[in-house]
Every structure is written in structure tokens, then in C-alpha cells.
Amino acid sequence: GIQVFIAASLENAFQDIIALYNQRQPNVTVTYSADSSGTLLSQIQEGFACDIFFSAGAKQINQLQEAGLDIEGTRVDLLENKVALAVPEGNPKGIESFDQLAQLLKSGDVLLAMGNSDVPVGQYTQKIFSYYGLDEDSLNAAGVLTYGTNVKEVTSQVSEGAVDCGVIYATDAFSAGLTVVDTATPEMCGQVIYPAAVLKNSQHPDEAKAFLEYLQGDEAGAVFESVGFMPLT
């Protein structure tokens, strides 16, 4: 069988996709490991057995390619996600936009949950701060930020109402049933592209390439769309 390392935000879609793929290819077992893209990259670099890496950001796949750990020519940009400003039920702070959030952060009147700087969702949030001329260290010192080690943790903080809002992906907001009050534009933080590639140490490169091809098709695309992604292939 093949082992796929996927960004945590892909897990919901993947369970359905593997079930569909099993109907088409009953002889190929697909298993996956879901975690933050940074953690998965470290595991690949340490030599964990993995056939396909499906990351939530270009950075991790770029590092993979620079290290020559991918099979050349297999990289594909599969999906786009949106960076979303999500609020707890009832939106107690009445937050309506990133513009307004920037003002509230400056005045110290909000508690925002964000990802750590080593995970893509945290890196996108940092870009949004730069876009608004906000200094993360000052905000942190002012006590208006809380952190999560991955996007699921940030989402939980919003769901539980432990914070006034959080910067997560549209897909995570969708899965958690949270209200999205604004989505970031490419000017604010760039596009959120999810690339995938087959790994050089794959024991089953042909099966892996076939599955990666399947992920680019309409059937898988419909599943990705149903949880809030935009297929790019």
C-alpha cells in the first residue's frame, strides 16, 4: 500500500477520498498520517516511510525539492485554501473584518488566536500583521495574542469561545461550523496553495503517481470542494 503524509487541514476530505479510491482500486491500500506540514517535513527528512507529501504550503515542498527528496516532475499544485477570520458562536465582540481586527489589536481590545510561526497558518497571519503594519512582539507583549501549535488548536480556541476570533483556514472554519467574517486577499498574505509530490524513497512510485493523478480528478475535486477547498487542477 501507499502512505500519504497530509497537512492536518486535509484530514476530513481524505477519509472520504480514500473510501472512494478503494472502490476503484481495491488492491491498493492508502493510509495517511495527518499533522502540521512542518512536522511532516521533519519526519520525511528523518527518513520516515512515505510515498506522497501533500503540504499546506509551498515552503515545505520547496525544501523537499531543494533537498532532492522528491521524484522530479511529480510536484503539482492541487488546491487553494483561504485564510479566514473566524469568530465564536454569536460573535460576542462583533468583529466584521481584518481591517477592524487590525484596529482592535492596536487598541488592545481583542484576543486573537493564531498559529505558531513554524506552521503555515501562523506564517500567513504574520504576513497579515505586516500588511497592516502591526508588530507581533508588541502585540504579544500587550497580551492580545494566543497561539496554537497547529490550525486545529487555533480552531478549538475559537470554537470554545476562549478567544474573540482566530485566523484559520476557510476549510477548518467549515469543518468546525464557525462563522467566517472575512477572508484575506492575496495582497494581504499571498495565495494559500497546497502542493503534493511523490517522494524519491517511495517503495511504490507507480501506485503513488496513480493516486496523485486521482487526486487531480473530478471525483476527488468534488470532495475537496465539499469541505471548502478550491481545486486547481
CSV table of C-alpha atoms in Angstrom, one decimal:
chain,number,residue,atom,x,y,z
A,1,GLY,CA,0.0,0.0,0.0
A,2,ILE,CA,1.0,3.7,-0.1
A,3,GLN,CA,1.5,6.0,2.8
A,4,VAL,CA,0.5,9.7,2.3
A,5,PHE,CA,1.6,12.5,4.6
A,6,ILE,CA,-1.0,15.2,4.6
A,7,ALA,CA,-1.4,18.6,6.2
A,8,ALA,CA,-3.9,18.4,9.2
A,9,SER,CA,-6.4,20.6,7.3
A,10,LEU,CA,-6.8,17.8,4.6
A,11,GLU,CA,-7.9,15.1,7.0
A,12,ASN,CA,-11.7,15.4,6.7
A,13,ALA,CA,-11.6,15.3,2.9
A,14,PHE,CA,-9.1,12.5,2.8
A,15,GLN,CA,-11.2,10.0,4.7
A,16,ASP,CA,-13.9,10.2,2.0
A,17,ILE,CA,-11.3,10.2,-0.8
A,18,ILE,CA,-9.6,7.1,0.4
A,19,ALA,CA,-13.0,5.3,0.6
A,20,LEU,CA,-13.8,6.3,-3.0
A,21,TYR,CA,-10.4,5.3,-4.2
A,22,ASN,CA,-10.7,1.9,-2.5
A,23,GLN,CA,-13.8,1.2,-4.7
A,24,ARG,CA,-11.8,2.0,-7.8
A,25,GLN,CA,-8.5,0.3,-6.7
A,26,PRO,CA,-9.4,-2.4,-4.2
A,27,ASN,CA,-5.9,-3.8,-4.4
A,28,VAL,CA,-4.2,-0.5,-3.3
A,29,THR,CA,-4.3,0.3,0.4
A,30,VAL,CA,-3.9,4.0,1.1
A,31,THR,CA,-3.0,5.1,4.6
A,32,TYR,CA,-2.3,8.6,5.7
A,33,SER,CA,-0.6,10.5,8.5
A,34,ALA,CA,-2.0,13.9,9.3
A,35,ASP,CA,0.0,16.6,11.1
A,36,SER,CA,1.3,20.1,10.6
A,37,SER,CA,3.3,20.4,7.3
A,38,GLY,CA,6.4,21.4,9.2
A,39,THR,CA,6.3,18.3,11.4
A,40,LEU,CA,5.7,16.0,8.4
A,41,LEU,CA,8.6,17.6,6.5
A,42,SER,CA,10.9,16.9,9.5
A,43,GLN,CA,9.7,13.3,9.6
A,44,ILE,CA,10.4,12.9,5.8
A,45,GLN,CA,13.9,14.3,6.4
A,46,GLU,CA,14.5,11.8,9.2
A,47,GLY,CA,13.7,9.0,6.8
A,48,PHE,CA,10.1,8.0,7.8
A,49,ALA,CA,8.5,5.8,5.1
A,50,CYS,CA,6.2,8.0,3.0
A,51,ASP,CA,5.1,7.9,-0.7
A,52,ILE,CA,3.4,11.2,-1.2
A,53,PHE,CA,3.8,14.5,0.7
A,54,PHE,CA,0.7,16.8,0.5
A,55,SER,CA,1.6,20.1,2.2
A,56,ALA,CA,-0.4,23.1,3.2
A,57,GLY,CA,2.2,25.4,1.9
A,58,ALA,CA,4.8,25.8,-0.9
A,59,LYS,CA,7.6,26.3,1.5
A,60,GLN,CA,7.7,22.7,2.8
A,61,ILE,CA,7.6,21.2,-0.7
A,62,ASN,CA,10.3,23.7,-1.9
A,63,GLN,CA,12.5,22.4,0.9
A,64,LEU,CA,11.8,18.9,-0.1
A,65,GLN,CA,12.7,19.7,-3.7
A,66,GLU,CA,15.9,21.6,-2.7
A,67,ALA,CA,17.0,18.5,-0.8
A,68,GLY,CA,16.2,16.3,-3.8
A,69,LEU,CA,13.8,14.2,-1.7
A,70,ASP,CA,11.0,14.3,-4.4
A,71,ILE,CA,10.7,12.5,-7.7
A,72,GLU,CA,11.3,15.2,-10.2
A,73,GLY,CA,8.3,16.3,-12.2
A,74,THR,CA,5.7,14.9,-9.9
A,75,ARG,CA,5.0,18.1,-8.0
A,76,VAL,CA,1.6,19.5,-8.6
A,77,ASP,CA,-0.3,22.5,-7.1
A,78,LEU,CA,-3.6,20.7,-6.2
A,79,LEU,CA,-5.7,23.1,-4.1
A,80,GLU,CA,-6.2,26.6,-2.9
A,81,ASN,CA,-7.5,27.4,0.6
A,82,LYS,CA,-8.4,30.8,2.0
A,83,VAL,CA,-7.1,32.4,5.2
A,84,ALA,CA,-10.2,33.2,7.2
A,85,LEU,CA,-11.1,35.4,10.1
A,86,ALA,CA,-13.4,33.2,12.2
A,87,VAL,CA,-15.4,34.0,15.3
A,88,PRO,CA,-17.1,32.0,18.1
A,89,GLU,CA,-20.9,31.5,18.1
A,90,GLY,CA,-22.7,34.7,18.4
A,91,ASN,CA,-19.6,36.8,17.6
A,92,PRO,CA,-19.5,38.4,21.1
A,93,LYS,CA,-17.0,41.1,20.0
A,94,GLY,CA,-18.9,41.9,16.8
A,95,ILE,CA,-15.8,41.5,14.6
A,96,GLU,CA,-16.6,42.1,11.0
A,97,SER,CA,-13.3,42.3,9.1
A,98,PHE,CA,-9.5,42.1,9.0
A,99,ASP,CA,-9.4,46.0,8.8
A,100,GLN,CA,-11.4,46.2,12.1
A,101,LEU,CA,-9.3,43.4,13.7
A,102,ALA,CA,-6.2,45.5,13.0
A,103,GLN,CA,-7.7,48.4,14.8
A,104,LEU,CA,-8.8,46.3,17.8
A,105,LEU,CA,-5.3,44.7,18.0
A,106,LYS,CA,-3.8,48.2,18.1
A,107,SER,CA,-6.1,49.4,20.8
A,108,GLY,CA,-5.7,46.1,22.8
A,109,ASP,CA,-9.4,45.4,22.7
A,110,VAL,CA,-9.4,41.8,21.3
A,111,LEU,CA,-7.9,38.4,22.0
A,112,LEU,CA,-6.8,36.7,18.8
A,113,ALA,CA,-5.8,33.1,18.4
A,114,MET,CA,-3.2,32.3,15.7
A,115,GLY,CA,-0.8,29.6,14.7
A,116,ASN,CA,2.8,29.4,15.8
A,117,SER,CA,5.4,30.9,13.4
A,118,ASP,CA,6.6,27.4,12.3
A,119,VAL,CA,3.2,26.4,10.8
A,120,PRO,CA,1.9,27.8,7.6
A,121,VAL,CA,-1.3,29.3,9.1
A,122,GLY,CA,0.8,31.2,11.6
A,123,GLN,CA,3.1,32.4,8.8
A,124,TYR,CA,0.1,33.7,6.8
A,125,THR,CA,-1.1,35.5,9.9
A,126,GLN,CA,2.3,37.2,10.3
A,127,LYS,CA,2.0,38.4,6.7
A,128,ILE,CA,-1.3,39.9,7.5
A,129,PHE,CA,0.2,41.7,10.5
A,130,SER,CA,3.0,43.1,8.2
A,131,TYR,CA,0.3,44.2,5.7
A,132,TYR,CA,-1.3,46.3,8.5
A,133,GLY,CA,2.0,47.4,9.9
A,134,LEU,CA,1.5,45.5,13.1
A,135,ASP,CA,4.4,44.3,15.3
A,136,GLU,CA,3.8,40.8,16.5
A,137,ASP,CA,6.2,41.1,19.5
A,138,SER,CA,4.4,44.2,20.7
A,139,LEU,CA,1.0,42.6,20.3
A,140,ASN,CA,2.2,39.6,22.2
A,141,ALA,CA,3.6,41.7,25.0
A,142,ALA,CA,0.2,43.6,25.1
A,143,GLY,CA,-1.5,40.2,25.7
A,144,VAL,CA,-3.8,40.3,22.7
A,145,LEU,CA,-2.5,37.0,21.1
A,146,THR,CA,-2.7,33.4,22.0
A,147,TYR,CA,-1.0,30.6,20.0
A,148,GLY,CA,-1.8,27.1,18.7
A,149,THR,CA,0.8,24.6,17.6
A,150,ASN,CA,-1.4,23.8,14.5
A,151,VAL,CA,-4.6,25.0,12.9
A,152,LYS,CA,-6.8,22.6,14.7
A,153,GLU,CA,-5.7,24.0,18.1
A,154,VAL,CA,-6.4,27.6,16.9
A,155,THR,CA,-9.8,26.4,15.6
A,156,SER,CA,-10.6,24.8,19.0
A,157,GLN,CA,-9.8,28.0,20.8
A,158,VAL,CA,-12.4,29.8,18.6
A,159,SER,CA,-15.0,27.1,18.9
A,160,GLU,CA,-14.7,27.1,22.7
A,161,GLY,CA,-15.1,30.8,22.8
A,162,ALA,CA,-11.7,31.1,24.7
A,163,VAL,CA,-10.8,33.9,22.2
A,164,ASP,CA,-12.7,36.7,20.4
A,165,CYS,CA,-11.5,35.4,17.0
A,166,GLY,CA,-8.9,33.4,15.2
A,167,VAL,CA,-7.1,33.3,11.9
A,168,ILE,CA,-7.6,29.8,10.4
A,169,TYR,CA,-8.4,28.3,7.0
A,170,ALA,CA,-11.8,28.5,5.4
A,171,THR,CA,-11.8,24.7,5.4
A,172,ASP,CA,-11.3,24.5,9.2
A,173,ALA,CA,-14.0,27.0,9.8
A,174,PHE,CA,-16.3,24.9,7.6
A,175,SER,CA,-15.5,21.7,9.5
A,176,ALA,CA,-16.0,23.3,12.9
A,177,GLY,CA,-19.2,25.1,11.8
A,178,LEU,CA,-17.7,28.5,12.6
A,179,THR,CA,-18.7,31.8,11.1
A,180,VAL,CA,-16.2,33.4,8.7
A,181,VAL,CA,-16.5,37.2,8.9
A,182,ASP,CA,-13.7,37.9,6.3
A,183,THR,CA,-11.2,36.2,4.1
A,184,ALA,CA,-7.7,37.5,3.4
A,185,THR,CA,-6.9,38.8,-0.1
A,186,PRO,CA,-3.7,37.7,-1.9
A,187,GLU,CA,-2.3,41.2,-1.2
A,188,MET,CA,-2.5,40.5,2.5
A,189,CYS,CA,-0.8,37.2,2.7
A,190,GLY,CA,-0.4,35.6,-0.8
A,191,GLN,CA,-2.3,32.6,-2.0
A,192,VAL,CA,-2.7,29.5,0.1
A,193,ILE,CA,-1.6,26.8,-2.3
A,194,TYR,CA,-1.4,23.1,-1.3
A,195,PRO,CA,1.2,21.2,-3.4
A,196,ALA,CA,1.9,17.5,-3.5
A,197,ALA,CA,4.8,15.4,-4.8
A,198,VAL,CA,5.8,11.7,-4.9
A,199,LEU,CA,8.9,11.0,-2.7
A,200,LYS,CA,12.2,9.7,-4.0
A,201,ASN,CA,12.3,6.9,-1.4
A,202,SER,CA,8.8,5.7,-2.2
A,203,GLN,CA,8.7,1.9,-2.3
A,204,HIS,CA,5.6,2.1,-4.6
A,205,PRO,CA,6.2,5.0,-7.0
A,206,ASP,CA,3.8,3.8,-9.7
A,207,GLU,CA,0.9,3.4,-7.3
A,208,ALA,CA,1.8,6.7,-5.7
A,209,LYS,CA,1.8,8.5,-9.0
A,210,ALA,CA,-1.6,6.9,-9.9
A,211,PHE,CA,-3.1,8.1,-6.6
A,212,LEU,CA,-1.6,11.6,-7.1
A,213,GLU,CA,-3.3,11.6,-10.5
A,214,TYR,CA,-6.5,10.6,-9.0
A,215,LEU,CA,-6.3,13.5,-6.5
A,216,GLN,CA,-6.3,15.8,-9.5
A,217,GLY,CA,-9.5,14.4,-11.0
A,218,ASP,CA,-13.1,15.4,-10.7
A,219,GLU,CA,-14.2,12.8,-8.2
A,220,ALA,CA,-11.5,13.9,-5.6
A,221,GLY,CA,-12.1,17.5,-6.6
A,222,ALA,CA,-15.7,17.3,-5.6
A,223,VAL,CA,-14.8,16.0,-2.2
A,224,PHE,CA,-12.2,18.8,-1.7
A,225,GLU,CA,-14.8,21.4,-2.7
A,226,SER,CA,-17.4,20.0,-0.3
A,227,VAL,CA,-15.1,20.9,2.6
A,228,GLY,CA,-14.2,24.4,1.4
A,229,PHE,CA,-11.2,23.9,-0.9
A,230,MET,CA,-10.8,25.2,-4.4
A,231,PRO,CA,-9.3,22.5,-6.8
A,232,LEU,CA,-6.6,24.0,-9.1
A,233,THR,CA,-6.3,21.0,-11.5
